Amino acid sequence: SSDPIAVLPPNYRFVSADAGTHTFANGVTLRRAGTQKVTATDTADSSLTATLTITVNPAPAVELVLTGLPRNVISGTPASVTVSTRDAWDNVATDYLGIVSFTSTDGIATLPANYAFTPADAGSHTFTNAVILRTAGTQTVTVKDTLNPSISGGQPVNVTAAVPSSFQITGLPGSITAGSAATMTVTARDAANNIVTGYTGIVAFTSTDPAATLPANYTFTPADAGVHVFTGGVTFRTAGSRTVTATDTLTPSASGTSPAVAVNPAAASLLQVTGLTSPITAGNL
């Protein structure tokens, strides 16, 4: 047969009782959709041959297949996906008219709404720029028939963080004595709060404490993977509620401010006398 996965009768030797005609009851199973041929040939004389042409229609759908979705995407980037229905022998189930729904392991993904296949789809439909994955890591997009969930399919996608939109500052104590050094951690995050592991920009630091000692501008390296610890890098000196802000030097909109730190006065190091005026008359208060 032209169908490479067809089931065919084994070789058969005609007998006198056949009188030249033999029926192979349920002996042929064609599986590949389309125009197929079944040919019978005499094993000793190949000139004795005959061919029957048959149109094979797909069987009912048993699987949904996702194609077109990139294997690697950047968080927040729209992507297209095509859903094709397949029968048990991988033919497109052109008669499928079911309703499909989408889910993802990415809890904040944007996915296509439920869709009812139409005859015009012929078993395959493309959802243009309808998938937006946001959570970094390996995520899966799954599609299922709403009435028969066993008719389903999925595809893994590696999602990488986008460019930083903010910086998270952690590690500073809730309160500290003026003049004491403190450690802080700066993490580059994208709009979906993923760590931007590939960030190699430069950050600058400012503080609401005008007398604070802060880290110099710092260039993130690939080894940082989006996170850098500044050990003992911050020293507040002005009492009160103080913060530190980190800002990308090329993209000032990418910034972040630490939680407030209560800076307490240090131990007394001098005495200051005020209020007396000079000159003053002897004996006057």
CSV table of N, CA, C and O in Angstrom, one decimal, residues 29-147:
chain,number,residue,atom,x,y,z
A,29,THR,N,-6.6,-2.4,6.8
A,29,THR,CA,-6.8,-1.2,7.6
A,29,THR,C,-5.9,-0.1,7.2
A,29,THR,O,-4.6,-0.2,7.3
A,30,LEU,N,-6.5,0.9,6.6
A,30,LEU,CA,-5.7,2.1,6.2
A,30,LEU,C,-5.7,3.2,7.3
A,30,LEU,O,-6.7,3.4,7.9
A,31,ARG,N,-4.5,3.8,7.5
A,31,ARG,CA,-4.4,4.7,8.6
A,31,ARG,C,-4.0,6.1,8.2
A,31,ARG,O,-4.3,7.1,8.9
A,32,ARG,N,-3.3,6.2,7.1
A,32,ARG,CA,-2.8,7.5,6.7
A,32,ARG,C,-3.9,8.2,5.9
A,32,ARG,O,-4.3,7.7,4.8
A,33,ALA,N,-4.4,9.4,6.3
A,33,ALA,CA,-5.4,10.1,5.6
A,33,ALA,C,-4.9,10.6,4.2
A,33,ALA,O,-3.8,10.8,4.0
A,34,GLY,N,-5.9,10.7,3.3
A,34,GLY,CA,-5.6,11.2,1.9
A,34,GLY,C,-5.9,10.1,0.9
A,34,GLY,O,-6.6,9.1,1.2
A,35,THR,N,-5.4,10.3,-0.3
A,35,THR,CA,-5.6,9.3,-1.3
A,35,THR,C,-4.6,8.2,-1.2
A,35,THR,O,-3.4,8.4,-1.3
A,36,GLN,N,-5.0,7.0,-0.9
A,36,GLN,CA,-4.1,5.9,-0.8
A,36,GLN,C,-4.4,4.8,-1.8
A,36,GLN,O,-5.5,4.7,-2.3
A,37,LYS,N,-3.4,3.9,-2.0
A,37,LYS,CA,-3.6,2.8,-2.9
A,37,LYS,C,-3.3,1.5,-2.3
A,37,LYS,O,-2.4,1.4,-1.4
A,38,VAL,N,-4.0,0.5,-2.7
A,38,VAL,CA,-3.7,-0.9,-2.2
A,38,VAL,C,-3.5,-1.7,-3.5
A,38,VAL,O,-4.3,-1.7,-4.4
A,39,THR,N,-2.4,-2.4,-3.5
A,39,THR,CA,-2.0,-3.1,-4.8
A,39,THR,C,-1.8,-4.6,-4.4
A,39,THR,O,-1.1,-4.9,-3.4
A,40,ALA,N,-2.3,-5.5,-5.3
A,40,ALA,CA,-2.1,-6.9,-5.2
A,40,ALA,C,-1.2,-7.4,-6.3
A,40,ALA,O,-1.5,-7.0,-7.5
A,41,THR,N,-0.2,-8.2,-6.1
A,41,THR,CA,0.8,-8.6,-7.1
A,41,THR,C,1.1,-10.1,-6.9
A,41,THR,O,1.3,-10.5,-5.8
A,42,ASP,N,1.1,-10.8,-8.0
A,42,ASP,CA,1.5,-12.2,-8.0
A,42,ASP,C,3.0,-12.3,-7.7
A,42,ASP,O,3.8,-11.6,-8.3
A,43,THR,N,3.4,-13.1,-6.7
A,43,THR,CA,4.8,-13.1,-6.2
A,43,THR,C,5.7,-13.7,-7.2
A,43,THR,O,6.9,-13.5,-7.2
A,44,ALA,N,5.2,-14.5,-8.1
A,44,ALA,CA,6.0,-15.2,-9.1
A,44,ALA,C,6.0,-14.4,-10.4
A,44,ALA,O,7.0,-14.6,-11.2
A,45,ASP,N,5.0,-13.7,-10.7
A,45,ASP,CA,4.9,-12.9,-12.0
A,45,ASP,C,4.4,-11.5,-11.7
A,45,ASP,O,3.2,-11.3,-11.5
A,46,SER,N,5.3,-10.6,-11.5
A,46,SER,CA,4.9,-9.2,-11.1
A,46,SER,C,4.1,-8.5,-12.1
A,46,SER,O,3.5,-7.5,-11.8
A,47,SER,N,4.0,-9.1,-13.3
A,47,SER,CA,3.1,-8.4,-14.3
A,47,SER,C,1.6,-8.6,-14.0
A,47,SER,O,0.7,-8.0,-14.5
A,48,LEU,N,1.4,-9.6,-13.1
A,48,LEU,CA,0.0,-9.9,-12.7
A,48,LEU,C,-0.2,-9.0,-11.5
A,48,LEU,O,0.1,-9.4,-10.3
A,49,THR,N,-0.8,-7.8,-11.7
A,49,THR,CA,-1.0,-6.9,-10.6
A,49,THR,C,-2.2,-6.0,-10.8
A,49,THR,O,-2.7,-5.9,-11.9
A,50,ALA,N,-2.8,-5.5,-9.7
A,50,ALA,CA,-3.9,-4.6,-9.8
A,50,ALA,C,-3.9,-3.7,-8.6
A,50,ALA,O,-3.4,-4.0,-7.5
A,51,THR,N,-4.4,-2.4,-8.8
A,51,THR,CA,-4.4,-1.4,-7.8
A,51,THR,C,-5.7,-0.8,-7.6
A,51,THR,O,-6.4,-0.5,-8.6
A,52,LEU,N,-6.1,-0.6,-6.3
A,52,LEU,CA,-7.3,0.1,-6.0
A,52,LEU,C,-7.0,1.4,-5.3
A,52,LEU,O,-6.2,1.4,-4.3
A,53,THR,N,-7.6,2.5,-5.7
A,53,THR,CA,-7.4,3.8,-5.1
A,53,THR,C,-8.5,4.1,-4.2
A,53,THR,O,-9.7,4.0,-4.5
A,54,ILE,N,-8.2,4.6,-2.9
A,54,ILE,CA,-9.2,4.8,-1.9
A,54,ILE,C,-8.9,6.1,-1.2
A,54,ILE,O,-7.7,6.5,-0.9
A,55,THR,N,-10.0,6.9,-0.9
A,55,THR,CA,-9.8,8.1,-0.1
A,55,THR,C,-10.0,7.8,1.3
A,55,THR,O,-11.1,7.2,1.7
A,56,VAL,N,-9.0,8.1,2.1
A,56,VAL,CA,-9.1,7.8,3.6
A,56,VAL,C,-9.3,9.1,4.3
A,56,VAL,O,-8.5,10.0,4.2
A,57,ASN,N,-10.4,9.1,5.1
A,57,ASN,CA,-10.7,10.3,5.9
A,57,ASN,C,-10.1,10.1,7.3
A,57,ASN,O,-9.9,9.0,7.8
A,58,PRO,N,-9.7,11.2,8.0
A,58,PRO,CA,-9.2,11.1,9.3
A,58,PRO,C,-10.2,10.5,10.3
A,58,PRO,O,-11.4,10.7,10.1
A,59,ALA,N,-9.7,9.9,11.4
A,59,ALA,CA,-10.5,9.4,12.4
A,59,ALA,C,-10.8,10.5,13.4
A,59,ALA,O,-10.3,11.6,13.2
A,60,PRO,N,-11.7,10.3,14.4
A,60,PRO,CA,-11.9,11.4,15.4
A,60,PRO,C,-10.7,11.8,16.1
A,60,PRO,O,-9.7,11.0,16.3
A,61,ALA,N,-10.6,13.0,16.6
A,61,ALA,CA,-9.5,13.6,17.3
A,61,ALA,C,-9.2,12.9,18.6
A,61,ALA,O,-10.2,12.6,19.3
A,62,VAL,N,-8.0,12.6,18.9
A,62,VAL,CA,-7.6,12.1,20.2
A,62,VAL,C,-6.5,12.9,20.9
A,62,VAL,O,-6.2,12.7,22.0
A,63,GLU,N,-6.0,13.9,20.2
A,63,GLU,CA,-4.9,14.7,20.7
A,63,GLU,C,-4.9,16.1,20.1
A,63,GLU,O,-5.4,16.3,19.0
A,64,LEU,N,-4.4,17.1,20.9
A,64,LEU,CA,-4.2,18.4,20.4
A,64,LEU,C,-2.7,18.7,20.4
A,64,LEU,O,-2.0,18.3,21.3
A,65,VAL,N,-2.2,19.3,19.3
A,65,VAL,CA,-0.8,19.5,19.1
A,65,VAL,C,-0.6,21.0,19.0
A,65,VAL,O,-1.2,21.7,18.2
A,66,LEU,N,0.4,21.5,19.8
A,66,LEU,CA,0.7,23.0,19.8
A,66,LEU,C,2.0,23.1,18.9
A,66,LEU,O,3.0,22.4,19.1
A,67,THR,N,1.9,24.0,17.9
A,67,THR,CA,3.1,24.3,17.1
A,67,THR,C,3.2,25.9,17.0
A,67,THR,O,2.3,26.6,17.2
A,68,GLY,N,4.4,26.3,16.6
A,68,GLY,CA,4.6,27.7,16.4
A,68,GLY,C,5.0,28.5,17.6
A,68,GLY,O,5.5,29.7,17.5
A,69,LEU,N,4.8,28.0,18.8
A,69,LEU,CA,5.1,28.7,20.0
A,69,LEU,C,6.7,28.6,20.2
A,69,LEU,O,7.2,27.5,20.2
A,70,PRO,N,7.4,29.7,20.4
A,70,PRO,CA,8.8,29.6,20.5
A,70,PRO,C,9.2,28.8,21.7
A,70,PRO,O,8.6,28.8,22.7
A,71,ARG,N,10.4,28.1,21.6
A,71,ARG,CA,10.9,27.4,22.7
A,71,ARG,C,11.5,28.3,23.8
A,71,ARG,O,11.6,27.9,24.9
A,72,ASN,N,11.9,29.5,23.3
A,72,ASN,CA,12.5,30.5,24.2
A,72,ASN,C,11.8,31.8,24.0
A,72,ASN,O,11.8,32.3,22.8
A,73,VAL,N,11.3,32.4,25.0
A,73,VAL,CA,10.7,33.8,24.9
A,73,VAL,C,11.2,34.7,26.0
A,73,VAL,O,11.6,34.2,27.1
A,74,ILE,N,11.1,36.0,25.8
A,74,ILE,CA,11.4,37.0,26.8
A,74,ILE,C,10.1,37.3,27.6
A,74,ILE,O,9.1,37.5,26.9
A,75,SER,N,10.2,37.4,28.8
A,75,SER,CA,9.0,37.7,29.6
A,75,SER,C,8.2,38.9,29.1
A,75,SER,O,8.8,40.0,28.8
A,76,GLY,N,6.9,38.8,28.9
A,76,GLY,CA,6.1,39.9,28.5
A,76,GLY,C,6.0,40.0,27.0
A,76,GLY,O,5.3,40.9,26.5
A,77,THR,N,6.7,39.1,26.2
A,77,THR,CA,6.6,39.2,24.7
A,77,THR,C,5.5,38.4,24.2
A,77,THR,O,5.4,37.2,24.4
A,78,PRO,N,4.6,39.0,23.4
A,78,PRO,CA,3.5,38.2,22.8
A,78,PRO,C,4.0,37.1,21.8
A,78,PRO,O,5.0,37.4,21.1
A,79,ALA,N,3.4,36.0,21.8
A,79,ALA,CA,3.8,34.9,20.9
A,79,ALA,C,2.5,34.3,20.3
A,79,ALA,O,1.5,34.3,20.9
A,80,SER,N,2.7,33.7,19.1
A,80,SER,CA,1.6,33.0,18.4
A,80,SER,C,1.7,31.5,18.6
A,80,SER,O,2.8,31.0,18.8
A,81,VAL,N,0.5,30.9,18.5
A,81,VAL,CA,0.5,29.4,18.7
A,81,VAL,C,-0.6,28.8,17.8
A,81,VAL,O,-1.6,29.5,17.6
A,82,THR,N,-0.3,27.7,17.2
A,82,THR,CA,-1.3,27.0,16.3
A,82,THR,C,-1.7,25.7,17.0
A,82,THR,O,-0.8,25.0,17.5
A,83,VAL,N,-3.0,25.5,17.1
A,83,VAL,CA,-3.5,24.3,17.7
A,83,VAL,C,-4.0,23.4,16.6
A,83,VAL,O,-4.9,23.8,15.8
A,84,SER,N,-3.5,22.2,16.5
A,84,SER,CA,-3.9,21.2,15.5
A,84,SER,C,-4.5,20.0,16.2
A,84,SER,O,-4.0,19.5,17.2
A,85,THR,N,-5.6,19.5,15.6
A,85,THR,CA,-6.2,18.3,16.2
A,85,THR,C,-5.7,17.1,15.4
A,85,THR,O,-5.5,17.1,14.2
A,86,ARG,N,-5.4,16.0,16.2
A,86,ARG,CA,-4.8,14.8,15.5
A,86,ARG,C,-5.6,13.6,15.9
A,86,ARG,O,-6.1,13.5,17.1
A,87,ASP,N,-5.7,12.6,15.0
A,87,ASP,CA,-6.3,11.4,15.3
A,87,ASP,C,-5.2,10.4,15.8
A,87,ASP,O,-4.1,10.8,16.0
A,88,ALA,N,-5.6,9.2,16.0
A,88,ALA,CA,-4.7,8.2,16.6
A,88,ALA,C,-3.5,7.9,15.7
A,88,ALA,O,-2.5,7.3,16.2
A,89,TRP,N,-3.6,8.2,14.4
A,89,TRP,CA,-2.5,8.0,13.5
A,89,TRP,C,-1.8,9.3,13.0
A,89,TRP,O,-1.2,9.3,11.9
A,90,ASP,N,-2.0,10.3,13.8
A,90,ASP,CA,-1.3,11.6,13.5
A,90,ASP,C,-1.9,12.3,12.3
A,90,ASP,O,-1.2,13.3,11.8
A,91,ASN,N,-3.0,12.0,11.8
A,91,ASN,CA,-3.7,12.8,10.8
A,91,ASN,C,-4.4,14.0,11.5
A,91,ASN,O,-4.9,13.9,12.6
A,92,VAL,N,-4.4,15.1,10.8
A,92,VAL,CA,-5.2,16.2,11.2
A,92,VAL,C,-6.7,15.9,11.2
A,92,VAL,O,-7.2,15.5,10.1
A,93,ALA,N,-7.3,16.0,12.3
A,93,ALA,CA,-8.8,15.6,12.4
A,93,ALA,C,-9.6,16.8,11.9
A,93,ALA,O,-10.1,17.6,12.6
A,94,THR,N,-9.8,16.8,10.6
A,94,THR,CA,-10.4,18.0,9.9
A,94,THR,C,-11.8,18.2,10.2
A,94,THR,O,-12.3,19.3,10.1
A,95,ASP,N,-12.5,17.2,10.8
A,95,ASP,CA,-13.9,17.4,11.2
A,95,ASP,C,-14.1,17.8,12.6
A,95,ASP,O,-15.2,18.0,13.0
A,96,TYR,N,-13.0,18.1,13.3
A,96,TYR,CA,-13.1,18.5,14.7
A,96,TYR,C,-13.9,19.8,14.9
A,96,TYR,O,-13.5,20.8,14.3
A,97,LEU,N,-14.9,19.8,15.8
A,97,LEU,CA,-15.7,21.0,16.0
A,97,LEU,C,-15.8,21.3,17.5
A,97,LEU,O,-16.8,21.9,18.0
A,98,GLY,N,-14.8,20.8,18.3
A,98,GLY,CA,-14.9,21.0,19.7
A,98,GLY,C,-14.5,22.3,20.2
A,98,GLY,O,-14.1,23.2,19.4
A,99,ILE,N,-14.6,22.6,21.5
A,99,ILE,CA,-14.2,23.8,22.2
A,99,ILE,C,-12.9,23.6,23.0
A,99,ILE,O,-12.9,22.6,23.8
A,100,VAL,N,-11.9,24.4,22.8
A,100,VAL,CA,-10.7,24.2,23.5
A,100,VAL,C,-10.4,25.3,24.5
A,100,VAL,O,-10.9,26.5,24.3
A,101,SER,N,-9.8,25.0,25.6
A,101,SER,CA,-9.4,26.0,26.6
A,101,SER,C,-7.9,25.9,26.9
A,101,SER,O,-7.3,24.8,26.8
A,102,PHE,N,-7.3,27.0,27.4
A,102,PHE,CA,-5.9,27.1,27.6
A,102,PHE,C,-5.6,27.2,29.1
A,102,PHE,O,-6.3,28.0,29.8
A,103,THR,N,-4.5,26.6,29.5
A,103,THR,CA,-4.0,26.9,30.9
A,103,THR,C,-2.4,26.9,30.8
A,103,THR,O,-1.9,26.6,29.7
A,104,SER,N,-1.8,27.4,31.9
A,104,SER,CA,-0.3,27.5,31.9
A,104,SER,C,0.2,27.3,33.3
A,104,SER,O,-0.5,27.7,34.3
A,105,THR,N,1.4,26.8,33.4
A,105,THR,CA,2.0,26.8,34.7
A,105,THR,C,2.4,28.2,35.2
A,105,THR,O,2.7,28.4,36.3
A,106,ASP,N,2.4,29.2,34.3
A,106,ASP,CA,2.7,30.6,34.6
A,106,ASP,C,1.4,31.2,35.1
A,106,ASP,O,0.5,31.4,34.3
A,107,GLY,N,1.3,31.4,36.3
A,107,GLY,CA,0.1,31.9,36.9
A,107,GLY,C,-0.3,33.3,36.5
A,107,GLY,O,-1.5,33.8,36.7
A,108,ILE,N,0.6,34.1,35.9
A,108,ILE,CA,0.3,35.4,35.4
A,108,ILE,C,0.4,35.6,33.9
A,108,ILE,O,0.5,36.7,33.4
A,109,ALA,N,0.3,34.4,33.2
A,109,ALA,CA,0.3,34.5,31.7
A,109,ALA,C,-1.0,35.0,31.2
A,109,ALA,O,-2.1,34.9,31.8
A,110,THR,N,-0.9,35.6,30.0
A,110,THR,CA,-2.1,35.9,29.2
A,110,THR,C,-2.3,34.8,28.1
A,110,THR,O,-1.3,34.5,27.4
A,111,LEU,N,-3.5,34.3,28.1
A,111,LEU,CA,-3.7,33.1,27.2
A,111,LEU,C,-5.0,33.4,26.4
A,111,LEU,O,-5.8,34.2,26.7
A,112,PRO,N,-5.1,32.7,25.2
A,112,PRO,CA,-6.3,32.8,24.4
A,112,PRO,C,-7.6,32.4,25.2
A,112,PRO,O,-7.5,31.5,26.1
A,113,ALA,N,-8.7,33.1,24.9
A,113,ALA,CA,-10.0,32.7,25.5
A,113,ALA,C,-10.4,31.3,24.9
A,113,ALA,O,-9.8,30.9,23.9
A,114,ASN,N,-11.4,30.7,25.5
A,114,ASN,CA,-11.9,29.4,25.0
A,114,ASN,C,-12.3,29.7,23.5
A,114,ASN,O,-12.9,30.7,23.1
A,115,TYR,N,-12.0,28.6,22.7
A,115,TYR,CA,-12.3,28.8,21.2
A,115,TYR,C,-13.0,27.6,20.7
A,115,TYR,O,-12.6,26.4,21.0
A,116,ALA,N,-14.1,27.8,19.9
A,116,ALA,CA,-14.9,26.7,19.3
A,116,ALA,C,-14.4,26.6,17.9
A,116,ALA,O,-14.5,27.5,17.1
A,117,PHE,N,-13.8,25.4,17.5
A,117,PHE,CA,-13.4,25.2,16.1
A,117,PHE,C,-14.6,25.2,15.2
A,117,PHE,O,-15.7,24.8,15.5
A,118,THR,N,-14.3,25.7,14.0
A,118,THR,CA,-15.4,25.8,13.0
A,118,THR,C,-15.0,24.8,11.8
A,118,THR,O,-13.8,24.4,11.7
A,119,PRO,N,-15.9,24.5,10.9
A,119,PRO,CA,-15.6,23.7,9.7
A,119,PRO,C,-14.5,24.4,8.9
A,119,PRO,O,-13.6,23.7,8.3
A,120,ALA,N,-14.4,25.7,8.9
A,120,ALA,CA,-13.4,26.4,8.1
A,120,ALA,C,-12.0,26.2,8.6
A,120,ALA,O,-11.0,26.3,7.9
A,121,ASP,N,-11.9,25.9,9.9
A,121,ASP,CA,-10.6,25.6,10.5
A,121,ASP,C,-10.0,24.3,10.0
A,121,ASP,O,-8.7,24.2,10.0
A,122,ALA,N,-10.8,23.4,9.6
A,122,ALA,CA,-10.3,22.1,9.1
A,122,ALA,C,-9.3,21.4,10.1
A,122,ALA,O,-8.3,20.9,9.7
A,123,GLY,N,-9.6,21.6,11.4
A,123,GLY,CA,-8.8,20.9,12.4
A,123,GLY,C,-7.6,21.7,12.9
A,123,GLY,O,-6.8,21.1,13.7
A,124,SER,N,-7.4,22.9,12.4
A,124,SER,CA,-6.2,23.6,12.8
A,124,SER,C,-6.5,25.1,12.9
A,124,SER,O,-7.1,25.7,12.0
A,125,HIS,N,-6.1,25.8,14.0
A,125,HIS,CA,-6.4,27.2,14.2
A,125,HIS,C,-5.2,27.9,14.8
A,125,HIS,O,-4.5,27.4,15.7
A,126,THR,N,-4.9,29.1,14.3
A,126,THR,CA,-3.7,29.9,14.8
A,126,THR,C,-4.2,31.0,15.7
A,126,THR,O,-5.1,31.8,15.2
A,127,PHE,N,-3.6,31.2,16.8
A,127,PHE,CA,-3.9,32.3,17.8
A,127,PHE,C,-2.8,33.2,17.7
A,127,PHE,O,-1.7,33.0,18.3
A,128,THR,N,-3.0,34.3,17.0
A,128,THR,CA,-1.9,35.3,16.7
A,128,THR,C,-1.6,36.2,17.9
A,128,THR,O,-2.5,36.8,18.4
A,129,ASN,N,-0.3,36.1,18.3
A,129,ASN,CA,0.1,37.0,19.5
A,129,ASN,C,-0.8,36.9,20.7
A,129,ASN,O,-1.0,37.9,21.4
A,130,ALA,N,-1.3,35.7,20.9
A,130,ALA,CA,-2.3,35.6,22.0
A,130,ALA,C,-1.7,35.0,23.3
A,130,ALA,O,-2.5,34.9,24.3
A,131,VAL,N,-0.5,34.6,23.2
A,131,VAL,CA,0.1,34.0,24.4
A,131,VAL,C,1.2,34.9,24.9
A,131,VAL,O,2.2,35.3,24.2
A,132,ILE,N,1.1,35.4,26.2
A,132,ILE,CA,2.2,36.2,26.8
A,132,ILE,C,2.5,35.5,28.1
A,132,ILE,O,1.8,35.5,29.1
A,133,LEU,N,3.8,35.0,28.2
A,133,LEU,CA,4.3,34.4,29.4
A,133,LEU,C,5.1,35.4,30.1
A,133,LEU,O,5.9,36.2,29.5
A,134,ARG,N,5.0,35.4,31.5
A,134,ARG,CA,5.7,36.4,32.2
A,134,ARG,C,6.7,35.9,33.3
A,134,ARG,O,7.6,36.6,33.7
A,135,THR,N,6.4,34.7,33.8
A,135,THR,CA,7.2,34.2,34.9
A,135,THR,C,8.4,33.5,34.4
A,135,THR,O,8.3,32.5,33.6
A,136,ALA,N,9.6,33.9,34.8
A,136,ALA,CA,10.9,33.3,34.3
A,136,ALA,C,11.0,31.8,34.7
A,136,ALA,O,10.5,31.4,35.8
A,137,GLY,N,11.6,31.1,33.9
A,137,GLY,CA,11.8,29.6,34.1
A,137,GLY,C,11.1,28.8,33.0
A,137,GLY,O,10.6,29.4,32.0
A,138,THR,N,11.1,27.5,33.2
A,138,THR,CA,10.4,26.6,32.2
A,138,THR,C,8.9,26.6,32.6
A,138,THR,O,8.5,26.1,33.6
A,139,GLN,N,8.1,27.1,31.6
A,139,GLN,CA,6.7,27.1,31.8
A,139,GLN,C,6.1,26.3,30.7
A,139,GLN,O,6.7,26.0,29.7
A,140,THR,N,4.8,25.8,31.0
A,140,THR,CA,4.1,25.0,30.0
A,140,THR,C,2.8,25.6,29.6
A,140,THR,O,2.1,26.1,30.5
A,141,VAL,N,2.5,25.6,28.4
A,141,VAL,CA,1.2,26.0,27.9
A,141,VAL,C,0.4,24.7,27.5
A,141,VAL,O,0.9,23.9,26.7
A,142,THR,N,-0.8,24.6,28.0
A,142,THR,CA,-1.6,23.4,27.8
A,142,THR,C,-2.9,23.8,27.2
A,142,THR,O,-3.5,24.8,27.6
A,143,VAL,N,-3.4,23.0,26.2
A,143,VAL,CA,-4.7,23.2,25.6
A,143,VAL,C,-5.5,21.9,25.8
A,143,VAL,O,-5.0,20.8,25.6
A,144,LYS,N,-6.8,22.0,26.1
A,144,LYS,CA,-7.7,20.8,26.3
A,144,LYS,C,-9.0,21.0,25.7
A,144,LYS,O,-9.5,22.1,25.6
A,145,ASP,N,-9.7,19.9,25.3
A,145,ASP,CA,-11.1,19.9,24.9
A,145,ASP,C,-11.9,20.1,26.1
A,145,ASP,O,-11.7,19.4,27.1
A,146,THR,N,-12.8,21.0,26.1
A,146,THR,CA,-13.6,21.3,27.3
A,146,THR,C,-14.5,20.2,27.7
A,146,THR,O,-14.9,20.1,28.9
A,147,LEU,N,-15.0,19.4,26.8
A,147,LEU,CA,-15.9,18.3,27.1
A,147,LEU,C,-15.2,17.0,27.3
A,147,LEU,O,-15.7,16.1,28.0
